[in-house]
GROMACS .gro file of C-alpha atoms in nm:
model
  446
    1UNK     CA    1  -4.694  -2.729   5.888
    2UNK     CA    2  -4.293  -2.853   5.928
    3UNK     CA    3  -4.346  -3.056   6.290
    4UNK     CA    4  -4.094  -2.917   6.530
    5UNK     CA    5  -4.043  -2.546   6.396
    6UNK     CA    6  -4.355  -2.438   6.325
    7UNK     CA    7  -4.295  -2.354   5.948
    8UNK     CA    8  -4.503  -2.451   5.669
    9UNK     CA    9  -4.368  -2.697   5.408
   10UNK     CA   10  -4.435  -2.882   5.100
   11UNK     CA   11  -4.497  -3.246   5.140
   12UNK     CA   12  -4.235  -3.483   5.077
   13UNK     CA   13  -4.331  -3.610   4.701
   14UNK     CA   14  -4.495  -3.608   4.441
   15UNK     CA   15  -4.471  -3.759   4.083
   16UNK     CA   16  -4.667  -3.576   3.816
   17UNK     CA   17  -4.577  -3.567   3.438
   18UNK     CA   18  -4.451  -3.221   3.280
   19UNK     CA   19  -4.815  -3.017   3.232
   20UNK     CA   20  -5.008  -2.985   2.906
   21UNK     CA   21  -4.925  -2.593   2.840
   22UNK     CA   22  -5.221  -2.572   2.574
   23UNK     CA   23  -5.456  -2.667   2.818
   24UNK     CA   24  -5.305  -2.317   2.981
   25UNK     CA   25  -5.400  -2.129   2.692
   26UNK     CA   26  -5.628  -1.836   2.803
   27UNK     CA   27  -5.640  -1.931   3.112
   28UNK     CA   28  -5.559  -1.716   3.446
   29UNK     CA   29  -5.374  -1.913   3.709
   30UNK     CA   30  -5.534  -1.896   4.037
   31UNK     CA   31  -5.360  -1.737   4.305
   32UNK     CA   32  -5.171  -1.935   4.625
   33UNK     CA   33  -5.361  -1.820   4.923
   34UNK     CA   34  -5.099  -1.702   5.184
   35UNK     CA   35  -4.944  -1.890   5.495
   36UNK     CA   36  -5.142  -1.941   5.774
   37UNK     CA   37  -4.971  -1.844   6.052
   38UNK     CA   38  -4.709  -2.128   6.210
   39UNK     CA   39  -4.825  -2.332   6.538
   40UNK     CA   40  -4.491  -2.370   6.748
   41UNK     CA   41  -4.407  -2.741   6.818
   42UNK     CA   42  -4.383  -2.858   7.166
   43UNK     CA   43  -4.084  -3.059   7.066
   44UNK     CA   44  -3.743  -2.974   7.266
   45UNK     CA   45  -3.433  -2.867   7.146
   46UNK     CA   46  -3.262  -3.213   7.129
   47UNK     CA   47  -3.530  -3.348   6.911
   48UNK     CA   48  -3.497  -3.043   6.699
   49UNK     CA   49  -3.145  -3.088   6.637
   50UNK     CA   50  -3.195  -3.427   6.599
   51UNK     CA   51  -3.464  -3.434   6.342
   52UNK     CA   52  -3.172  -3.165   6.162
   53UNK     CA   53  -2.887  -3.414   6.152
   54UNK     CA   54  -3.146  -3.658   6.027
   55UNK     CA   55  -3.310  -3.463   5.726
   56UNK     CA   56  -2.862  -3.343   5.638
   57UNK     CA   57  -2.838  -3.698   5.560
   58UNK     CA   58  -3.181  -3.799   5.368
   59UNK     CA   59  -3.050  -3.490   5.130
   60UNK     CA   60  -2.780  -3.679   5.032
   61UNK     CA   61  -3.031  -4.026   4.946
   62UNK     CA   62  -3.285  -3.801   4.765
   63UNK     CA   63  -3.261  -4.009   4.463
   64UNK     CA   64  -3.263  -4.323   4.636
   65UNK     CA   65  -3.591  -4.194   4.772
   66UNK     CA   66  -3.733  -4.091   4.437
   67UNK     CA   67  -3.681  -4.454   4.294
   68UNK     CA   68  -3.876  -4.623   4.601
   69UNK     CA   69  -4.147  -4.312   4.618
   70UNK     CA   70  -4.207  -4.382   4.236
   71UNK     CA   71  -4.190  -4.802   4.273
   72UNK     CA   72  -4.463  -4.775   4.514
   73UNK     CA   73  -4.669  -4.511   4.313
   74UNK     CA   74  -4.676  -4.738   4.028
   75UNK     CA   75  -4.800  -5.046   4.250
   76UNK     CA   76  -5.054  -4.849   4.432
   77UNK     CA   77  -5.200  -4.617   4.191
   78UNK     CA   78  -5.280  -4.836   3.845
   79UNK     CA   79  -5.294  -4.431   3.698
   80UNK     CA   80  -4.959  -4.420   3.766
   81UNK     CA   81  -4.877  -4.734   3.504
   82UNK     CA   82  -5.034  -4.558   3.226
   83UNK     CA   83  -4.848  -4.562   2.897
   84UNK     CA   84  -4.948  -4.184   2.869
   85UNK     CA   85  -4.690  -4.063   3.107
   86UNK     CA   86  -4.335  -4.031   3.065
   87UNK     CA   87  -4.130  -4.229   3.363
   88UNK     CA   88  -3.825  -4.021   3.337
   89UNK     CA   89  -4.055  -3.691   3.359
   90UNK     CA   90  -4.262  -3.831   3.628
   91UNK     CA   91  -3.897  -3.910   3.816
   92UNK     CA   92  -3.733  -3.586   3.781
   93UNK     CA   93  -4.035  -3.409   3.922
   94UNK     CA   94  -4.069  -3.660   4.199
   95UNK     CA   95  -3.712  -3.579   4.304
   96UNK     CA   96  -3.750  -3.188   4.303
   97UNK     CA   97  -4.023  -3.209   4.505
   98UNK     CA   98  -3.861  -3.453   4.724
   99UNK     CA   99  -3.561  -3.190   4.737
  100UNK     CA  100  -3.765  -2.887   4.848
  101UNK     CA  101  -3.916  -3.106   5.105
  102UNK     CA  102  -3.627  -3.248   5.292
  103UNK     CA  103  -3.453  -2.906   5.274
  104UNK     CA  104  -3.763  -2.780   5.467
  105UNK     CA  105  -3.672  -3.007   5.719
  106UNK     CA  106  -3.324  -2.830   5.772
  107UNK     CA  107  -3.434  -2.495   5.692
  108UNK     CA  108  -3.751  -2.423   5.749
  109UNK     CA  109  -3.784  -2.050   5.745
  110UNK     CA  110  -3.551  -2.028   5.367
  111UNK     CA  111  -3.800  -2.277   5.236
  112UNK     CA  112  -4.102  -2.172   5.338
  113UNK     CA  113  -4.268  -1.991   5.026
  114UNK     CA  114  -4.069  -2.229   4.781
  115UNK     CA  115  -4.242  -2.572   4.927
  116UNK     CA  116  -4.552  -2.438   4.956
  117UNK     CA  117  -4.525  -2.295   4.602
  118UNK     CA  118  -4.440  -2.605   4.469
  119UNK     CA  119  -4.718  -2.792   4.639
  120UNK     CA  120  -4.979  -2.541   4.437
  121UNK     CA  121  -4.795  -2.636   4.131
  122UNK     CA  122  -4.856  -2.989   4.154
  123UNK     CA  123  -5.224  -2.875   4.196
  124UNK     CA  124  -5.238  -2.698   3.926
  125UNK     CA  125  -5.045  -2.847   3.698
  126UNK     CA  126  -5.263  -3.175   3.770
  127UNK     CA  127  -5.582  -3.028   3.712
  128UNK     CA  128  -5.479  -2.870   3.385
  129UNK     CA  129  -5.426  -3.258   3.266
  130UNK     CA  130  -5.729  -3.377   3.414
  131UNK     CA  131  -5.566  -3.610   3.630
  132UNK     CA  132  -5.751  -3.794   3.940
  133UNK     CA  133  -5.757  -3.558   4.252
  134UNK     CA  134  -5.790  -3.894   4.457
  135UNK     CA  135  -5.470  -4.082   4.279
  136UNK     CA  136  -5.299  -3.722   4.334
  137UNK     CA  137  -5.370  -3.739   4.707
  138UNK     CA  138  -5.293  -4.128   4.743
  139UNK     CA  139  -4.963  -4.074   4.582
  140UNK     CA  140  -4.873  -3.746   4.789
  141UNK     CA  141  -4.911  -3.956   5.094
  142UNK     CA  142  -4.714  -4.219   4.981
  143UNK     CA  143  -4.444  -3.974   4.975
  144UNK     CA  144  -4.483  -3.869   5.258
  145UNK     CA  145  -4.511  -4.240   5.474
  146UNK     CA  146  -4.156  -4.314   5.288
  147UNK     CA  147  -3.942  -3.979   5.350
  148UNK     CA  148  -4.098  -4.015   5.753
  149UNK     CA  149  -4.014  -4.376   5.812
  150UNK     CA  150  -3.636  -4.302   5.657
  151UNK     CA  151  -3.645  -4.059   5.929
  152UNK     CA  152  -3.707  -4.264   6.230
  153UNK     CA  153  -3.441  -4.532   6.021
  154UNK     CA  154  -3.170  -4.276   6.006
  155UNK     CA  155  -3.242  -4.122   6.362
  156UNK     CA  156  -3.255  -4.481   6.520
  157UNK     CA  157  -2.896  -4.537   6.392
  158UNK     CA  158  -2.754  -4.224   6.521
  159UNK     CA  159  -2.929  -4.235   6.863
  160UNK     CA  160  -3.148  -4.483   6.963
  161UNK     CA  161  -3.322  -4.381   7.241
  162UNK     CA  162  -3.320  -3.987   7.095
  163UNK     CA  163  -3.498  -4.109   6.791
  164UNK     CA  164  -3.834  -4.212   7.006
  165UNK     CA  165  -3.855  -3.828   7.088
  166UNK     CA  166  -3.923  -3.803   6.701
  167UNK     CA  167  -4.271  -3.994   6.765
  168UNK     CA  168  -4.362  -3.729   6.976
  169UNK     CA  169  -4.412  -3.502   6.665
  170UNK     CA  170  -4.541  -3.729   6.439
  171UNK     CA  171  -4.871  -3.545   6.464
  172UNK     CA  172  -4.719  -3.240   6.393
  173UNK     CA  173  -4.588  -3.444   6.080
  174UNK     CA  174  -4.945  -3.553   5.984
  175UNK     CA  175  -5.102  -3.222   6.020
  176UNK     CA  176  -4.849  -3.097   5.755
  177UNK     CA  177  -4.896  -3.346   5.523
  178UNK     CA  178  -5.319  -3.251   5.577
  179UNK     CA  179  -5.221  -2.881   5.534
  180UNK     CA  180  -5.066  -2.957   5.237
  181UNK     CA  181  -5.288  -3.207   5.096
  182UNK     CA  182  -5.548  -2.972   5.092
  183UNK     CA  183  -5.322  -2.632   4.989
  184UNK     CA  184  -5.290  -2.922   4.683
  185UNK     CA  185  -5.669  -2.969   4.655
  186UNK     CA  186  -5.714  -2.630   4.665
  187UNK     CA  187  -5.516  -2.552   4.432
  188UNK     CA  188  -5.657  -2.841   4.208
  189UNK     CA  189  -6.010  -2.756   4.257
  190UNK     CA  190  -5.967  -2.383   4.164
  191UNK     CA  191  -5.822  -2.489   3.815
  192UNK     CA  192  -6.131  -2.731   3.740
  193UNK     CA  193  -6.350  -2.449   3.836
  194UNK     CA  194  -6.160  -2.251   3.589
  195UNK     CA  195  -6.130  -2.480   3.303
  196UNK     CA  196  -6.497  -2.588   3.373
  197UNK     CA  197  -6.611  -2.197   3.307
  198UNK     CA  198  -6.406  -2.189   3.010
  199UNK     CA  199  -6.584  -2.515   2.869
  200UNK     CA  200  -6.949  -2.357   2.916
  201UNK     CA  201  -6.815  -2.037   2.792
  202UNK     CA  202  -6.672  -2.208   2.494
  203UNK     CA  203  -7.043  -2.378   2.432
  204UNK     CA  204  -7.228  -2.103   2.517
  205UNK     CA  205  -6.989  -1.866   2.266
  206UNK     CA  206  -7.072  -2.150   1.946
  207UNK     CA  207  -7.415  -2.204   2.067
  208UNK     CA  208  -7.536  -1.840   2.048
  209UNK     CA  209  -7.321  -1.751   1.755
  210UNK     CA  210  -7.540  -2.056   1.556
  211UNK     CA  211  -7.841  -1.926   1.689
  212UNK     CA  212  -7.792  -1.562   1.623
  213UNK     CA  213  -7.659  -1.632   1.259
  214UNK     CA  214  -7.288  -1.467   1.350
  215UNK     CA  215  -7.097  -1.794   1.296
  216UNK     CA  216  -6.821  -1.835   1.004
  217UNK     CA  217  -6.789  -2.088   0.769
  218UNK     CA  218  -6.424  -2.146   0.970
  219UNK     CA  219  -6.621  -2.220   1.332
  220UNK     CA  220  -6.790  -2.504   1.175
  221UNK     CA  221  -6.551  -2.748   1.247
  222UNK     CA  222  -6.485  -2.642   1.597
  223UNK     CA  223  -6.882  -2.630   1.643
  224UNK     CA  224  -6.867  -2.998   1.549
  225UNK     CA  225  -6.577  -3.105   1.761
  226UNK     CA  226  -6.693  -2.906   2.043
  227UNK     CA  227  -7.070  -2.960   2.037
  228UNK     CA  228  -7.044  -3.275   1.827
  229UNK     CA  229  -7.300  -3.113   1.552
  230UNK     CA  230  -7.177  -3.223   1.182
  231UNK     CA  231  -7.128  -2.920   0.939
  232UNK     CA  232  -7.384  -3.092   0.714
  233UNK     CA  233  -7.610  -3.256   0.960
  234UNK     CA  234  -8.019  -3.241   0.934
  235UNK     CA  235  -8.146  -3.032   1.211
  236UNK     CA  236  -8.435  -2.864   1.401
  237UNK     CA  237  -8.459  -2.586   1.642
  238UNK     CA  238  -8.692  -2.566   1.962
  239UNK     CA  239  -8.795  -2.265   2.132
  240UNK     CA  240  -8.917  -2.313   2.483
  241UNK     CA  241  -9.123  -2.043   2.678
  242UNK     CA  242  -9.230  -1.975   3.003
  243UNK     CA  243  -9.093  -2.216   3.218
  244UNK     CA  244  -8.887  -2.139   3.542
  245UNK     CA  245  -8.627  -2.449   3.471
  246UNK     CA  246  -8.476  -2.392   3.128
  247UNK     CA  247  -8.174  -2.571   3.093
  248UNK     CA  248  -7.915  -2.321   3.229
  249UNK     CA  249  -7.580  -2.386   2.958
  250UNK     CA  250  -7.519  -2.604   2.636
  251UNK     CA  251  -7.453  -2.922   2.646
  252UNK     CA  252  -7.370  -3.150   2.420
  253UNK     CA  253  -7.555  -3.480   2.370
  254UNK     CA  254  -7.809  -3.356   2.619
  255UNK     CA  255  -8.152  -3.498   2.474
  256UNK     CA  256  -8.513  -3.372   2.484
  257UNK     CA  257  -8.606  -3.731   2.356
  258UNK     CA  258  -8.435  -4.009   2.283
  259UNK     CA  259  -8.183  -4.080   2.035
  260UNK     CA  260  -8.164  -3.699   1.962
  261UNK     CA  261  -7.790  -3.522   2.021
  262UNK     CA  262  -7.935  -3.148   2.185
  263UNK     CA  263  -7.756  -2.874   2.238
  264UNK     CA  264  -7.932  -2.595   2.478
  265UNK     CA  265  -7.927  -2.211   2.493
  266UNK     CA  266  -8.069  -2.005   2.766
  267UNK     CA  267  -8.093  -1.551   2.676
  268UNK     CA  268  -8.405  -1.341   2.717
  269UNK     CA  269  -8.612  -1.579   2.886
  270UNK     CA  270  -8.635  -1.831   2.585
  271UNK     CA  271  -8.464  -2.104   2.585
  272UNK     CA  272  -8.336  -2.287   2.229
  273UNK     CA  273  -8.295  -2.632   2.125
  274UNK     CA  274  -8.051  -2.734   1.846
  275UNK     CA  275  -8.154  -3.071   1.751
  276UNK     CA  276  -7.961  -3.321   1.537
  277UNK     CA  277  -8.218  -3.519   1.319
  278UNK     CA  278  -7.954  -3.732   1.092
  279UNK     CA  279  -7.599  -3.697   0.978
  280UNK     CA  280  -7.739  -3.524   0.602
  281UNK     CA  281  -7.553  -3.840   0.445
  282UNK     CA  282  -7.901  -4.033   0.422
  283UNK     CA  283  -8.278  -3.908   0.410
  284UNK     CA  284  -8.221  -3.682   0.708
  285UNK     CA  285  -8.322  -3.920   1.049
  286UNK     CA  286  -8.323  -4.304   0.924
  287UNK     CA  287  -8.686  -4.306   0.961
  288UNK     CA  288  -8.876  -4.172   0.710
  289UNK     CA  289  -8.719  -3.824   0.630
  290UNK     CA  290  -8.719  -3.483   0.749
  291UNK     CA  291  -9.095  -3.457   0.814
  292UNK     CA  292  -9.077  -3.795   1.031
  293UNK     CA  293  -8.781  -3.679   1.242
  294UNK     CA  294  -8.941  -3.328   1.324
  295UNK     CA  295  -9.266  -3.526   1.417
  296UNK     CA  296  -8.981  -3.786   1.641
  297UNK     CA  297  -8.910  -3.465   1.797
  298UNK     CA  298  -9.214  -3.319   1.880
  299UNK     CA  299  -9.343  -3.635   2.017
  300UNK     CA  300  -9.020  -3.685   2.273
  301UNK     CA  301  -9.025  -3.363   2.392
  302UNK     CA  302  -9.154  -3.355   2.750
  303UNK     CA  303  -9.237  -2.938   2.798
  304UNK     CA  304  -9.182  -2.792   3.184
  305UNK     CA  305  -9.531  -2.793   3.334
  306UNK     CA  306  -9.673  -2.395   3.203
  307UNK     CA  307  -9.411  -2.407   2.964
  308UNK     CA  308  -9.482  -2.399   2.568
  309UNK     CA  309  -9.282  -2.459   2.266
  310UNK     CA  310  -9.205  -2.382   1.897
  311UNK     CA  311  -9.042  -2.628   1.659
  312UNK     CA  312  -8.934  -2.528   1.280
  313UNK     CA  313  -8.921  -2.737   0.997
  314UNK     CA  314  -8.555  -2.908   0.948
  315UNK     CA  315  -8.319  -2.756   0.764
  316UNK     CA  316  -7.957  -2.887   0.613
  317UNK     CA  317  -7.616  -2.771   0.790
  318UNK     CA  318  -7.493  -2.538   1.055
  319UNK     CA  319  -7.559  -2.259   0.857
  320UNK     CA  320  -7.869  -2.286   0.841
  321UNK     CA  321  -7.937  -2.297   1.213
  322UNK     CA  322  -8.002  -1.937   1.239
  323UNK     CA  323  -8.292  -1.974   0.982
  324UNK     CA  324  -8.432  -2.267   1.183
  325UNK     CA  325  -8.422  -2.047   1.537
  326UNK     CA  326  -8.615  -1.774   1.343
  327UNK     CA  327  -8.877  -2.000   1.240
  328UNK     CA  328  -8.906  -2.175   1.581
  329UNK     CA  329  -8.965  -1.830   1.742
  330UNK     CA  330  -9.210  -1.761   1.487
  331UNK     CA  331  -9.412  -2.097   1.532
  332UNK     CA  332  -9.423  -1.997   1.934
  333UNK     CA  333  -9.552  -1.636   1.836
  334UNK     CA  334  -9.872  -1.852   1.705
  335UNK     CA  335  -9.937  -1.904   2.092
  336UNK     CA  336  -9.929  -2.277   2.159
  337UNK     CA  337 -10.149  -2.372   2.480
  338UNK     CA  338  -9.959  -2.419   2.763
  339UNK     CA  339  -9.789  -2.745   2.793
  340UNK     CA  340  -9.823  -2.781   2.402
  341UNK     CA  341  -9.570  -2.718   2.121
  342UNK     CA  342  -9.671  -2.556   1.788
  343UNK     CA  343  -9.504  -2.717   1.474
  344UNK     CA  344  -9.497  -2.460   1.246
  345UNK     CA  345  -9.554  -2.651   0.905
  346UNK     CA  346  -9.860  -2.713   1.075
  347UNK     CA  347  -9.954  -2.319   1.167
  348UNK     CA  348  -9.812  -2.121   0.834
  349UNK     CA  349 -10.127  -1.918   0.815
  350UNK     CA  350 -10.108  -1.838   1.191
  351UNK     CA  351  -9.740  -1.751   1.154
  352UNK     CA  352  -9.788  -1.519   0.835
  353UNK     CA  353  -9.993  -1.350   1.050
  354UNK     CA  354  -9.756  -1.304   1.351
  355UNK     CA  355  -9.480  -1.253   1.100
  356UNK     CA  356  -9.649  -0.905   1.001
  357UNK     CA  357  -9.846  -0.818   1.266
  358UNK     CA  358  -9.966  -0.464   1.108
  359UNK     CA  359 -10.111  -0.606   0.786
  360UNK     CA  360 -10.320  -0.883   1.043
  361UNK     CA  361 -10.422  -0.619   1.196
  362UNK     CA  362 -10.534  -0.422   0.927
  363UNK     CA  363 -10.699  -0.766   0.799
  364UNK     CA  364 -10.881  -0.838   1.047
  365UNK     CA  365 -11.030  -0.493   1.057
  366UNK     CA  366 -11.127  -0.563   0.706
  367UNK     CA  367 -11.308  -0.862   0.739
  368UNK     CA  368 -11.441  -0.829   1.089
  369UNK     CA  369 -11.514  -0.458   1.185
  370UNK     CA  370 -11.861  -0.441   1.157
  371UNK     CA  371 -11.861  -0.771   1.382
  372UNK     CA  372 -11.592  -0.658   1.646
  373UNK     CA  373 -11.815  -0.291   1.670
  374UNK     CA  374 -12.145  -0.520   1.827
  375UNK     CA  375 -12.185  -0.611   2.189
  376UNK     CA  376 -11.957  -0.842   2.348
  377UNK     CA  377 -12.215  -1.100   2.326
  378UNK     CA  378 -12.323  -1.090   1.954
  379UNK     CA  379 -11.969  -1.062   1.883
  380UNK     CA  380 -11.863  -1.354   2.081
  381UNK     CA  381 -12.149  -1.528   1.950
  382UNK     CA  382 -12.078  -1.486   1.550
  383UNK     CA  383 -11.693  -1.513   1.652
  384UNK     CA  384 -11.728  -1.860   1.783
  385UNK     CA  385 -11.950  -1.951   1.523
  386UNK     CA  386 -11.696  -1.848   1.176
  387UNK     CA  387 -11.446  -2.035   1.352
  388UNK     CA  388 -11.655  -2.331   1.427
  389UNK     CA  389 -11.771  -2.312   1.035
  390UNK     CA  390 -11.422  -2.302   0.940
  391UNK     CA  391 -11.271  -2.621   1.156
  392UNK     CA  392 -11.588  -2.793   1.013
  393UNK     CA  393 -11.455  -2.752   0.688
  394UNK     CA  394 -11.751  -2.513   0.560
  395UNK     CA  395 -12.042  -2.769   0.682
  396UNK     CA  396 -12.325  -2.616   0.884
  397UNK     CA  397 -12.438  -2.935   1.015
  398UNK     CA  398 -12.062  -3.040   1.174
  399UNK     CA  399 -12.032  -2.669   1.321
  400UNK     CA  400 -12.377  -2.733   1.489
  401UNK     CA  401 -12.260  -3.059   1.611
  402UNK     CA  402 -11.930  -2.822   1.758
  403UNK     CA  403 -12.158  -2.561   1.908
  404UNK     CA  404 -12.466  -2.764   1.996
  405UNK     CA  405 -12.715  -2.591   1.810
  406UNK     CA  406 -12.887  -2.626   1.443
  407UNK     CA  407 -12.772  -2.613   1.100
  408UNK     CA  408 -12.984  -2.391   1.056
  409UNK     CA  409 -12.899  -2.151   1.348
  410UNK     CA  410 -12.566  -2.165   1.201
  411UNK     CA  411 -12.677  -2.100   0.840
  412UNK     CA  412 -12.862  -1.747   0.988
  413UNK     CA  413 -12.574  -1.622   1.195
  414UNK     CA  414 -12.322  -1.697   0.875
  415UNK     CA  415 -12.609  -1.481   0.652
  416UNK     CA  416 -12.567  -1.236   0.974
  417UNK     CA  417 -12.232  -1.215   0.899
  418UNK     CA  418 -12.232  -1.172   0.565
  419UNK     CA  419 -12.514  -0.877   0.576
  420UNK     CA  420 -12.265  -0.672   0.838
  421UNK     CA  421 -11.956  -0.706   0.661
  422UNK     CA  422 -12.032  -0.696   0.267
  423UNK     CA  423 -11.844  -1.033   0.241
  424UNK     CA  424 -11.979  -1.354   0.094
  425UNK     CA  425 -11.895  -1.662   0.224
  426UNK     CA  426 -11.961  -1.884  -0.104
  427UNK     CA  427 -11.646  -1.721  -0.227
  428UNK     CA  428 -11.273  -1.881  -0.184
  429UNK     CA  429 -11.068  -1.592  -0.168
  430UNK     CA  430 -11.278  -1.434   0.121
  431UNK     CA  431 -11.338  -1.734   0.317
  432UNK     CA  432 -10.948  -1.764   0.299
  433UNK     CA  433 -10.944  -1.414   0.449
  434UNK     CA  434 -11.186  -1.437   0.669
  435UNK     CA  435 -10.953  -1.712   0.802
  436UNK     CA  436 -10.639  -1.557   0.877
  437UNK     CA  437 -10.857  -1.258   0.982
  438UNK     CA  438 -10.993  -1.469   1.261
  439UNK     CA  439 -10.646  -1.574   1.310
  440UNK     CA  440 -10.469  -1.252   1.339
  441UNK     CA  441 -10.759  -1.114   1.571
  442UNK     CA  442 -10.690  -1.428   1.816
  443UNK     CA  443 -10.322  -1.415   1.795
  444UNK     CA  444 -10.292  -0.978   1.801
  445UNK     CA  445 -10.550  -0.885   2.041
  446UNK     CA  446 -10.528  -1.123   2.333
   0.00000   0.00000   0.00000
């Protein structure tokens, strides 16, 4: 707000190197909210005309100004020393925004939209290069203390007792600098918001195009130098189910165990994992090969309480990501308990099953019809006891041990079995059907 008319300027100075126009690219520039209506100043007409005369003269030392607002931006805001920015840019901008500012001072209404304008711009342009809000701030001030105590030094010359009116608005003064501190901020924060949406978006976009299989050849190497994933890299997909907390958007680096580079992708309530086992220049992880870092994985990962998981085998490069999702899905098809994760080299006959759901089911009918037609009892009962012969590895005695009862109990129910169904139990191939039959009727009908 200027301090004795009432209109809104922009604040004295401001030094900010010429803005990175590719970080522009594709991006909408926010829009300057409009002018709050002005306050009138209390001031009197004297002190108006005054603070005129005053700023006439201060036009005429603008780049006098511009050397000392720049001097003490340098000593008071170590950003400001960097070898990054150019000094000559970083003066010419300080003076044009010096210029609109002591202009406002003489004509307020003319220069309204201009210095406000070029306050957003400095916003803007600032947050497109990622440079410090706070250093921006500090350094606006700065401009600000220099151009006001030139003011009182000019005024005192001219009239020394009519320059103390001009401490009567120096509130007004501060309360423009605020305003346009924050029309700055404002301006600053919108961009990062912006430019922070386009980042996810630009993870998200790669993530989901590795997942899904739709990625080129050409995206590799911005995959790698956006998501830090080498085109030839060793690597293992997780899918995670049924927790109310998956992670929201990719990040890179972002590990479900340690030592692991993760990227994450939330659609369709599942949540996937790209995991980085090794670089592919060496055995796959450092220690021990692929098997050893898919087992490093599965033992880091800390599941969501409810929430269960589905790890592949690893695979070699990028491209091959989209196999490596499929195969994660497929290993949480087998049904993990909840709160465990199903590695699916360890559950290939569960996950041919799951893979074709209509010949399980037409397996399982083969191999267990007569036994699912009986009473929920008997056919609980012989159930639990095939699958108890089977984790016992075909001994009677261990499956007693497993359901508490006699070999020899076992031994009648398995003849039981065999007298319903046709099947005999002495021979490989059925006992491997009668297997994934069990499976299939576990996995399909629950």
């Amino acid at each position: 707000m200027h301090p004795v008319t009432g209109s809104r300027a922009s604040a004295p100075a401001m030094g900010r190197p010429a803005p990175r126009r590719s970080a522009d690219r594709g991006r909408t520039p926010p829009r300057m909210p409009a002018a709050r209506p002005p306050i009138r100043s209390r001031a009197d007409a004297e002190t108006v005309a005054l603070l005129h005369r005053t700023a006439r003269v201060l036009i005429e030392e603008v780049p006098r100004l511009t050397d000392r607002i720049v001097t003490l931006m340098k000593e008071r805001e170590p950003v400001y020393r960097s070898p990054s920015l150019d000094p000559h840019e970083v003066w010419r901008e300080v003076h044009d925004s010096l210029s609109h500012n002591v202009r406002s001072l003489v004509r307020p209404k003319e220069t309204r939209e201009s210095a406000r304008s070029c306050a957003w711009r400095i916003g803007t342009d600032r947050a497109a290069q990622g440079f410090p809000l706070d250093a921006l701030l500090h350094a606006y001030r700065i401009g600000c203390t220099v151009v006001w105590e030139r003011l009182l030094e000019t005024a005192s010359k001219e009239d020394p007792l009519g320059a103390q009116a001009l401490v009567h608005v120096a509130a007004d003064v501060w309360n423009f600098v605020d305003e346009h501190c924050t029309l700055v901020a404002t301006a600053y924060q919108e961009v990062e918001r912006q430019l922070s949406w386009h980042r996810e978006n630009r993870y998200r976009i790669i993530v989901a195009a590795l997942l899904d299989g739709t990625a080129r050849v050409a995206d590799f190497p911005e995959a790698e130098e956006v998501l830090g994933l080498p085109e030839r890299g060793r690597y293992a997909v997780v899918a995670l189910e049924d927790t109310d907390a998956p992670p929201p958007t990719p990040h890179p680096a972002t590990g479900v165990c340690a030592g692991l580079r993760t990227v994450w992708h939330t659609a369709e309530g599942i949540a996937h994992a790209i995991v980085l086992l090794g670089d592919g220049d060496g055995d796959g992880d450092g220690d021990g090969g692929d098997g050893a870092g898919v087992e490093r994985l599965v033992r880091g990962l800390e599941l969501p309480p409810g929430a269960r998981a589905g790890v592949s085998p690893a695979v070699t490069g990028l491209a091959a990501v989209n196999t490596a999702r499929r195969l994660a899905d497929t290993a949480l098809r087998t049904r993990p308990a909840a709160g465990e994760t199903a590695l699916l080299e360890e559950r290939y006959p569960e996950a041919l099953v799951v893979s074709s759901p209509e010949l399980g089911t037409a397996l399982a009918d083969r191999m267990l019809g007569p036994v699912l037609a009986l009473e929920p009892a008997d056919r609980e009962l012989l159930l639990t006891t095939l699958a108890a012969w089977l984790e016992a590895d075909g001994s009677a005695r261990r499956a007693g041990e497993l359901l508490f009862c006699h070999r020899n109990t076992v031994l009648n129910r398995l003849r039981r079995y065999e007298q319903l169904t046709g099947r005999s139990l002495d021979r490989p191939r059925e006992v491997m059907e009668l297997s994934l039959a069990l499976s299939a009727h576990r996995l399909l009908t629950s």
